[in-house]
């Protein structure tokens, strides 16, 4: 088993947190993981992406040139990484910010109105958790319960108050792909 994932969006959309949570959840499930961040010129508003590998075997390199899963949080991310997704791969789109359809017909695409759902939950910054919930449920790369455990470890200190909101966002995202 080897899952190759690219998560991409604007800085401030929680792209790195999604990647770290997937990697940490993989570790909690006893799998081998690699996580590699990549930032654009700004932390907030610039482009950001990360690669995550989750495997049952040792991982030779954290480089992902042809992901099986792409999470695109904005239009530039879809434009940049769509051509690289492997055949029969999965593209999860933030439908709130991406208007165009996926151009390829050899991949599965799922549109998630992440910003809209997060806004209804009371905090638009939870859009990343909506998309992550949908990704985990659809792909089965890790269990949703394990992502929640990883989230509980990640949100500490002043961010601990956001735990309930993020758990609900994960749940609502997962329910969209049942």
Tab-separated table of C-alpha atoms in Angstrom, residues 33-120:
chain	number	residue	atom	x	y	z
A	33	UNK	CA	4.811	8.349	6.413
A	34	UNK	CA	6.535	11.292	4.783
A	35	UNK	CA	5.359	14.904	4.743
A	36	UNK	CA	7.065	17.639	2.777
A	37	UNK	CA	5.858	21.265	2.788
A	38	UNK	CA	6.401	23.794	0.004
A	39	UNK	CA	5.648	27.487	0.478
A	40	UNK	CA	5.317	30.308	-2.016
A	41	UNK	CA	6.674	33.801	-1.372
A	42	UNK	CA	4.243	34.582	1.448
A	43	UNK	CA	2.937	32.495	4.326
A	44	UNK	CA	-0.539	34.031	4.075
A	45	UNK	CA	-1.999	34.561	0.628
A	46	UNK	CA	0.890	33.036	-1.326
A	47	UNK	CA	0.758	29.553	-2.748
A	48	UNK	CA	1.364	26.584	-0.509
A	49	UNK	CA	1.350	22.848	-1.076
A	50	UNK	CA	2.561	19.747	0.630
A	51	UNK	CA	3.086	16.152	-0.274
A	52	UNK	CA	2.104	13.267	1.956
A	53	UNK	CA	3.058	9.652	1.489
A	54	UNK	CA	1.476	6.922	3.581
A	55	UNK	CA	2.800	3.423	3.059
A	56	UNK	CA	2.973	-0.025	4.564
A	57	UNK	CA	6.646	-0.154	3.476
A	58	UNK	CA	9.656	2.115	3.873
A	59	UNK	CA	9.472	5.335	1.838
A	60	UNK	CA	12.489	6.047	-0.340
A	61	UNK	CA	11.749	9.672	-1.221
A	62	UNK	CA	9.169	12.266	-0.159
A	63	UNK	CA	8.884	13.534	-3.742
A	64	UNK	CA	5.467	12.977	-5.333
A	65	UNK	CA	5.389	13.576	-9.075
A	66	UNK	CA	2.155	11.697	-9.838
A	67	UNK	CA	-0.206	11.794	-6.853
A	68	UNK	CA	-3.036	9.327	-6.524
A	69	UNK	CA	-4.974	11.983	-4.584
A	70	UNK	CA	-5.031	15.739	-5.173
A	71	UNK	CA	-6.768	18.130	-2.813
A	72	UNK	CA	-7.133	21.466	-4.617
A	73	UNK	CA	-8.309	24.272	-2.345
A	74	UNK	CA	-8.246	26.935	-5.111
A	75	UNK	CA	-8.189	27.360	-8.893
A	76	UNK	CA	-4.412	27.844	-9.303
A	77	UNK	CA	-3.849	24.583	-7.422
A	78	UNK	CA	-6.151	22.661	-9.732
A	79	UNK	CA	-4.531	24.247	-12.788
A	80	UNK	CA	-1.032	23.360	-11.594
A	81	UNK	CA	-1.504	19.795	-10.327
A	82	UNK	CA	-4.426	18.318	-12.296
A	83	UNK	CA	-2.207	17.121	-15.183
A	84	UNK	CA	0.028	15.215	-12.736
A	85	UNK	CA	-2.645	13.102	-11.017
A	86	UNK	CA	-2.213	9.436	-11.837
A	87	UNK	CA	-4.768	7.627	-13.979
A	88	UNK	CA	-7.759	6.469	-11.902
A	89	UNK	CA	-6.715	8.976	-9.238
A	90	UNK	CA	-8.941	11.163	-7.088
A	91	UNK	CA	-9.240	14.956	-7.231
A	92	UNK	CA	-11.090	16.671	-4.401
A	93	UNK	CA	-12.015	20.263	-5.192
A	94	UNK	CA	-13.031	23.130	-2.957
A	95	UNK	CA	-16.156	23.925	-4.964
A	96	UNK	CA	-16.544	27.240	-3.145
A	97	UNK	CA	-13.449	28.642	-4.887
A	98	UNK	CA	-13.091	26.533	-8.044
A	99	UNK	CA	-15.581	27.209	-10.806
A	100	UNK	CA	-14.286	25.078	-13.659
A	101	UNK	CA	-14.730	21.354	-14.057
A	102	UNK	CA	-11.862	18.883	-14.055
A	103	UNK	CA	-10.662	18.522	-17.655
A	104	UNK	CA	-9.653	14.876	-17.385
A	105	UNK	CA	-12.029	11.940	-17.682
A	106	UNK	CA	-9.596	9.303	-16.387
A	107	UNK	CA	-9.831	10.493	-12.759
A	108	UNK	CA	-12.633	10.721	-10.205
A	109	UNK	CA	-13.477	14.276	-9.153
A	110	UNK	CA	-15.454	15.268	-6.072
A	111	UNK	CA	-16.657	18.817	-5.554
A	112	UNK	CA	-16.971	19.887	-1.914
A	113	UNK	CA	-18.464	23.308	-1.035
A	114	UNK	CA	-15.943	23.601	1.789
A	115	UNK	CA	-15.957	27.359	2.394
A	116	UNK	CA	-19.758	27.427	2.311
A	117	UNK	CA	-20.057	24.633	4.887
A	118	UNK	CA	-17.363	26.138	7.103
A	119	UNK	CA	-19.132	29.501	6.939
A	120	UNK	CA	-22.367	27.869	8.099
